[in-house]
Short mmCIF file of C-alpha atoms in Angstrom, two decimals:
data_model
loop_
_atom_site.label_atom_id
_atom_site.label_comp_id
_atom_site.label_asym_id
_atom_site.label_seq_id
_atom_site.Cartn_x
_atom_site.Cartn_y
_atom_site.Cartn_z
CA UNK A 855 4.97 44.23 7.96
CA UNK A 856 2.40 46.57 5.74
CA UNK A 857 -0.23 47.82 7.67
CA UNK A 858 -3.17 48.78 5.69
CA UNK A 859 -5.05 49.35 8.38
CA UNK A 860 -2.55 52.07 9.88
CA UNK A 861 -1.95 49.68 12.57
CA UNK A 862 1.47 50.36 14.59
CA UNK A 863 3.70 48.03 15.36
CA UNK A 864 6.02 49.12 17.85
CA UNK A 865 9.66 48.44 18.27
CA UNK A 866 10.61 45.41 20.63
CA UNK A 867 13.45 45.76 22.52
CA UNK A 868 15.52 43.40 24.56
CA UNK A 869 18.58 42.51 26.35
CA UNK A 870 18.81 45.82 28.63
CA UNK A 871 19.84 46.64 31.77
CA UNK A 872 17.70 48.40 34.03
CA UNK A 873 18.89 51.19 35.23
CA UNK A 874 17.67 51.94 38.64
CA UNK A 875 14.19 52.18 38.80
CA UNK A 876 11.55 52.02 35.57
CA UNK A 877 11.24 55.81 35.17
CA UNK A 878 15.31 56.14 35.69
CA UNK A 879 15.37 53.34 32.98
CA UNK A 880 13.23 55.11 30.61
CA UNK A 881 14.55 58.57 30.61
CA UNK A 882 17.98 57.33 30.14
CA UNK A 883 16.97 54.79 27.40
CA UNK A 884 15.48 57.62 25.48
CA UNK A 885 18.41 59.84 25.49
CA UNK A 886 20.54 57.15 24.40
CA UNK A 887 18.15 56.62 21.28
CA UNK A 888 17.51 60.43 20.58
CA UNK A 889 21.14 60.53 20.74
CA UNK A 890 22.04 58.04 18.24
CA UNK A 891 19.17 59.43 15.89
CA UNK A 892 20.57 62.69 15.80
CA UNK A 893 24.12 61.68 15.68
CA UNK A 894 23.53 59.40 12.33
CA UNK A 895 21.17 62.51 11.01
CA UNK A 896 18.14 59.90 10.94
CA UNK A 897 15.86 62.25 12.39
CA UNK A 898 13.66 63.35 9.85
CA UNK A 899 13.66 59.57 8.36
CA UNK A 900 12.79 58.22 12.00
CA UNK A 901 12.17 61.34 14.47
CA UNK A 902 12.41 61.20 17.91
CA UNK A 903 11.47 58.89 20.81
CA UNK A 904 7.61 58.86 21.24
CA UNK A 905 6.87 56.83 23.72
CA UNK A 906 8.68 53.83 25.79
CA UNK A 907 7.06 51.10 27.87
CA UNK A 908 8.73 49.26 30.18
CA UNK A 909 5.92 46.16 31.41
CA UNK A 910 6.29 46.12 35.27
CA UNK A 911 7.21 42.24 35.11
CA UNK A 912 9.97 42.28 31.77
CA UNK A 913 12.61 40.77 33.57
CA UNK A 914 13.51 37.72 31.11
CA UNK A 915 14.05 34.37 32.75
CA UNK A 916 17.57 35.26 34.47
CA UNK A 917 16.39 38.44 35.70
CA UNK A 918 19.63 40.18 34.29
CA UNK A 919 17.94 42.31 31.22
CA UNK A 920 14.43 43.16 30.48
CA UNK A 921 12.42 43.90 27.63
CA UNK A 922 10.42 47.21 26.80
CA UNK A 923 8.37 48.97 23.63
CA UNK A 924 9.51 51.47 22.00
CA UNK A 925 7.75 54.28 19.62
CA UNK A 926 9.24 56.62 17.67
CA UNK A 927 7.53 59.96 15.89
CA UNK A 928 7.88 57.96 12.14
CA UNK A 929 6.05 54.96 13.03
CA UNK A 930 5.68 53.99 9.66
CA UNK A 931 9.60 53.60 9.16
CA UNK A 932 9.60 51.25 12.06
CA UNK A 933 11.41 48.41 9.86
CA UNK A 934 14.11 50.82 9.51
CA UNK A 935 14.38 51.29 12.74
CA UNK A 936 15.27 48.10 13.91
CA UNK A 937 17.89 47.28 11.45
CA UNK A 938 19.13 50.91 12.70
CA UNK A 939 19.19 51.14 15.98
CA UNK A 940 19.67 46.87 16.50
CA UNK A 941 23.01 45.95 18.52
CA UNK A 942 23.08 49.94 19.74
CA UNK A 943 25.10 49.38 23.25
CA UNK A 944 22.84 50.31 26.16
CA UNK A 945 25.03 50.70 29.11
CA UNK A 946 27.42 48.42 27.43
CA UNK A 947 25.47 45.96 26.17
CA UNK A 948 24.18 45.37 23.00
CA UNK A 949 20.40 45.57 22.54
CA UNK A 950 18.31 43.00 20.08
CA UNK A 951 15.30 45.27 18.38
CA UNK A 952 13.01 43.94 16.49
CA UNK A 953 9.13 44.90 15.23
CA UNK A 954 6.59 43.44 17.49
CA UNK A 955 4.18 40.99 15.58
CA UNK A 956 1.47 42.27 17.45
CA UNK A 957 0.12 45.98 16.47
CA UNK A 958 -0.68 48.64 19.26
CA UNK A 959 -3.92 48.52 18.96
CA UNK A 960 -4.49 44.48 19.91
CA UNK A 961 -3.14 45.37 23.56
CA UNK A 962 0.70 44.78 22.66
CA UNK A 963 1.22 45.59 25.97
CA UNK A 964 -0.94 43.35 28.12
CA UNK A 965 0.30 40.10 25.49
CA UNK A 966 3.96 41.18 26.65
CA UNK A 967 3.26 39.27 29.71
CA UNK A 968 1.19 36.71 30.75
CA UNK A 969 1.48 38.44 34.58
CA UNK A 970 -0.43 41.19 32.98
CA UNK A 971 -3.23 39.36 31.07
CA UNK A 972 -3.81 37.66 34.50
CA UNK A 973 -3.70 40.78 36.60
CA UNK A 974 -6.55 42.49 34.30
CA UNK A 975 -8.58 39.55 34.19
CA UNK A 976 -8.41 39.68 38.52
CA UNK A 977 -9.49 43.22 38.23
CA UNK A 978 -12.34 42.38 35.57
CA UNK A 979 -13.38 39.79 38.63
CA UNK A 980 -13.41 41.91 41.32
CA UNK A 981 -15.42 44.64 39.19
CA UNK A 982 -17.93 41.73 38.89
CA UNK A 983 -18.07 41.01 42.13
CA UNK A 984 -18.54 44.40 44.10
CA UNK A 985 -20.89 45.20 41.35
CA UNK A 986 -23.13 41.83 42.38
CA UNK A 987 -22.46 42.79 46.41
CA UNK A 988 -24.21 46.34 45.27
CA UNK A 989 -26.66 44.99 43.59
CA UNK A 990 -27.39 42.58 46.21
CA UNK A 991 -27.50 45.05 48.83
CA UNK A 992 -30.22 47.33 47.01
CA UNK A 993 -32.55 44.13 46.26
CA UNK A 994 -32.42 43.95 49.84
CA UNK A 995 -31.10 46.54 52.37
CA UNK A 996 -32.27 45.34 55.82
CA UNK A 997 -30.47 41.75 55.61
#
């Protein structure tokens, strides 16, 4: 996946357990990872955990494993990556990676879900609507 445009295409991972709750999840996920890195001496090829999303809703249709995103410092040796760090047992399972096919900067996160796409555009509503009510109530304020 070239990117040109120095889009980044994060890392999609899934078939995890949670652990207990997202942030638990996420701090453990990450050592695992950094671990693995450093163990295999792929650190300067790949660096270190960036960042890792976990969507709210990434429970996958049996509710046992969920899904989450996954930057490291080299994003540019994301295809790597995934061959790499692909099957690495999380909590004894192994975990499927691949490269998103959407970049980071189209809102990877809210097209993870439909849940979210719908929650932002109920928020987007009710920004419309309050903004109306005030306008309504300065056009007129004795009614």
């Amino acid at each position: 996946m070239a990117n040109a445009s120095n889009d980044i295409y994060d890392l999609y991972i899934t078939n995890f357990q949670k652990v207990e709750d997202i942030r638990t999840t996420s701090v453990e996920f990450e050592k695992v990872i950094n671990r693995s890195i450093i163990k295999h001496q792929l650190e300067e090829f790949l660096g270190l955990v960036k960042l890792i999303k976990i969507p709210a809703k990434s429970k996958n249709h049996t509710g046992e494993t969920y899904q989450l995103f996954l930057r490291l410092e080299r994003t540019n040796n994301h295809i790597g990556a995934s061959d790499i760090l692909n099957n690495l047992k999380f909590r004894g399972r192994p975990i499927s990676v691949k490269i998103n096919n959407l970049s980071s900067n189209k809102s990877q996160w809210l097209a993870a879900n439909d849940e979210y796409k719908n929650i932002n555009l109920h928020s987007e509503k009710m920004k419309l609507i309050r903004h109306l009510a005030e306008q309504a109530n300065k056009n007129h304020p004795n009614q």
